[in-house]
């Protein structure tokens, strides 16, 4: 019997657009803190082949130049105890550690500089591109999550304040909770501020009044 | 004291399997160059001896034979590989033993090995030019068909990107077929092409299957004047496999066509035909396979050795008057400065060159976003 299977693969693969993070590679500003040896040269040259804007320094500067998108940092044995303050600042660029050892001393240093990826020494040209892209993607994700967490914390704090203000209004004006919330919202709309701000004002005023109450 | 020991080199082109025809032409281009060098006295009196293997279009055999060439025959240099999967199989071997692979085939880019010299076109040396020419001549509704492996996937990603840059440009469909596909299997594809009426077809079907696509196309009565096939891999070899009347009117983008009308090219073809008969047609992969052997020999002549740490620096920045024009190896990425051309198959089965670059285009294998209308890549109109 003749084979009747159809050999054409259709509808299974479509050429997907290259994601923006790949399109941005040619404008990516990369800082390299690595000794100027063969490895440092191989690393810098592969980054240049990829098309990144590379600036290399050794020894490391106290902090990377402004505007860097990513930092490659060699964790050389004489650097394992160095403390890089810039690594812990909120807006610092992501760090990719370049390591020649994987003993606990070096890995501890990798964690301490806050690296989100590592590249093994000797540096191979193959594998650098995906590490670079994944580290940047992870960094963007972490940053977004950090921002989101801060927003949620503020929101949660605001909800707590509104509840507290509602309780104050209930106690002092004899209204129920829904009524108290309606008052807060009305005030917020009149004064064109957020309900959270009105709640803060109520709490604040209540503290002052409570403080002055025994005097009267 | 002169060293008269022969210089052994590995030759790793498939004479059997899915890509045997095109690889056989690369093998003969390699052997022609070796004979030319030996006839002219070898490399300072040392004869080049080819250790000639048939890896049968199979990555596993490529790797095993590369290991044997290096470990047992102790060659420092290997000429070979066509499909990316076979190059990826040989790469770890030449890296482990610090040898050099000369790779004479266009591919999808995104690779650099310190132990490979790439003499075929990167996408910025063939795809952009093809997209530009085809869309400005025929329009932007494009049907994509390719063999089912990584080279067509990435080529189609680049092509889709370029198509979307053109106002109104669109990919009307995208289909993949196995490497060992038969002509019957292309029937659904050509039926769909007839239904969809795209402005042109971009084919990344490779190897011996290529002829089946063009035959199925012709049998369906489609007309290349209205819906031509554009390709990066349909060379003179595939055209001769399918016959001139099947291929006439279709387009290919490559740095070399055997029809290049220069004394250098005509002389090489004359020598090739005198030595190997007229069965195997010179083509872009053949030409790269040919000139890279001469570049190796020149570098070895200059350094007196084929030991990689000495030979490699000499190769980087080396130039050679190849049949396509004066080529140069780019030291920063080991790829080669080449001359993009667009050819249209004529009734004799030869490529009429309709567009050509008057300067060599620098290779940029890591370019993600190619741009239509890049003036540095502009081709000169030769014929319309």
PDB file of C-alpha atoms in Angstrom, chain A residues 5-11 13-18 22-23 25-26 45-46 49-51 124-126 129, chain B residues 95 110 112 148 153 156-157 160-161 164 174-178 180 185 188-189 332-333 364 366-369:
ATOM      1  CA  UNK A   5       0.917  10.236   5.071  1.00  0.00           C
ATOM      2  CA  UNK A   6       1.171  13.860   4.152  1.00  0.00           C
ATOM      3  CA  UNK A   7       4.688  15.111   4.667  1.00  0.00           C
ATOM      4  CA  UNK A   8       3.915  18.782   4.709  1.00  0.00           C
ATOM      5  CA  UNK A   9       4.019  20.390   8.087  1.00  0.00           C
ATOM      6  CA  UNK A  10       1.588  23.223   8.104  1.00  0.00           C
ATOM      7  CA  UNK A  11       0.126  25.564  10.616  1.00  0.00           C
ATOM      8  CA  UNK A  13       5.444  26.856  12.740  1.00  0.00           C
ATOM      9  CA  UNK A  14       5.233  30.532  12.061  1.00  0.00           C
ATOM     10  CA  UNK A  15       8.258  32.780  12.012  1.00  0.00           C
ATOM     11  CA  UNK A  16       7.904  34.783  15.176  1.00  0.00           C
ATOM     12  CA  UNK A  17       9.195  38.281  15.393  1.00  0.00           C
ATOM     13  CA  UNK A  18      12.453  38.711  17.252  1.00  0.00           C
ATOM     14  CA  UNK A  22      17.064  41.006  20.887  1.00  0.00           C
ATOM     15  CA  UNK A  23      16.477  44.028  18.681  1.00  0.00           C
ATOM     16  CA  UNK A  25      21.343  44.372  21.389  1.00  0.00           C
ATOM     17  CA  UNK A  26      23.017  46.832  19.032  1.00  0.00           C
ATOM     18  CA  UNK A  45      35.353  40.729  21.315  1.00  0.00           C
ATOM     19  CA  UNK A  46      32.341  38.430  21.414  1.00  0.00           C
ATOM     20  CA  UNK A  49      30.599  40.766  17.472  1.00  0.00           C
ATOM     21  CA  UNK A  50      27.095  40.662  18.902  1.00  0.00           C
ATOM     22  CA  UNK A  51      27.155  44.400  18.284  1.00  0.00           C
ATOM     23  CA  UNK A 124      33.563  30.674  25.112  1.00  0.00           C
ATOM     24  CA  UNK A 125      31.959  32.785  22.432  1.00  0.00           C
ATOM     25  CA  UNK A 126      29.088  30.294  22.212  1.00  0.00           C
ATOM     26  CA  UNK A 129      24.428  35.780  23.828  1.00  0.00           C
TER      27      UNK A 129
ATOM     28  CA  UNK B  95      37.768  23.378  19.108  1.00  0.00           C
ATOM     29  CA  UNK B 110      24.781  33.711  14.874  1.00  0.00           C
ATOM     30  CA  UNK B 112      31.616  32.454  15.845  1.00  0.00           C
ATOM     31  CA  UNK B 148      12.176  21.325   8.189  1.00  0.00           C
ATOM     32  CA  UNK B 153      13.419  28.679  10.400  1.00  0.00           C
ATOM     33  CA  UNK B 156      12.232  32.780   7.344  1.00  0.00           C
ATOM     34  CA  UNK B 157      12.361  34.841  10.521  1.00  0.00           C
ATOM     35  CA  UNK B 160       9.321  37.808   7.548  1.00  0.00           C
ATOM     36  CA  UNK B 161      10.943  40.732   9.332  1.00  0.00           C
ATOM     37  CA  UNK B 164       6.811  43.450   7.398  1.00  0.00           C
ATOM     38  CA  UNK B 174       4.559  29.222   5.769  1.00  0.00           C
ATOM     39  CA  UNK B 175       5.146  25.510   5.133  1.00  0.00           C
ATOM     40  CA  UNK B 176       7.908  23.045   6.007  1.00  0.00           C
ATOM     41  CA  UNK B 177       8.778  19.735   4.375  1.00  0.00           C
ATOM     42  CA  UNK B 178      11.175  16.956   5.490  1.00  0.00           C
ATOM     43  CA  UNK B 180      13.886  13.613   2.112  1.00  0.00           C
ATOM     44  CA  UNK B 185       4.484  15.825  -1.396  1.00  0.00           C
ATOM     45  CA  UNK B 188      -0.476  20.326  -1.653  1.00  0.00           C
ATOM     46  CA  UNK B 189       2.015  23.174  -1.550  1.00  0.00           C
ATOM     47  CA  UNK B 332      36.812  40.278  14.000  1.00  0.00           C
ATOM     48  CA  UNK B 333      34.340  37.501  13.128  1.00  0.00           C
ATOM     49  CA  UNK B 364      27.671  40.756  10.069  1.00  0.00           C
ATOM     50  CA  UNK B 366      25.105  38.554  14.619  1.00  0.00           C
ATOM     51  CA  UNK B 367      22.705  41.085  13.071  1.00  0.00           C
ATOM     52  CA  UNK B 368      19.172  40.535  14.473  1.00  0.00           C
ATOM     53  CA  UNK B 369      17.289  43.263  12.608  1.00  0.00           C
TER      54      UNK B 369
END
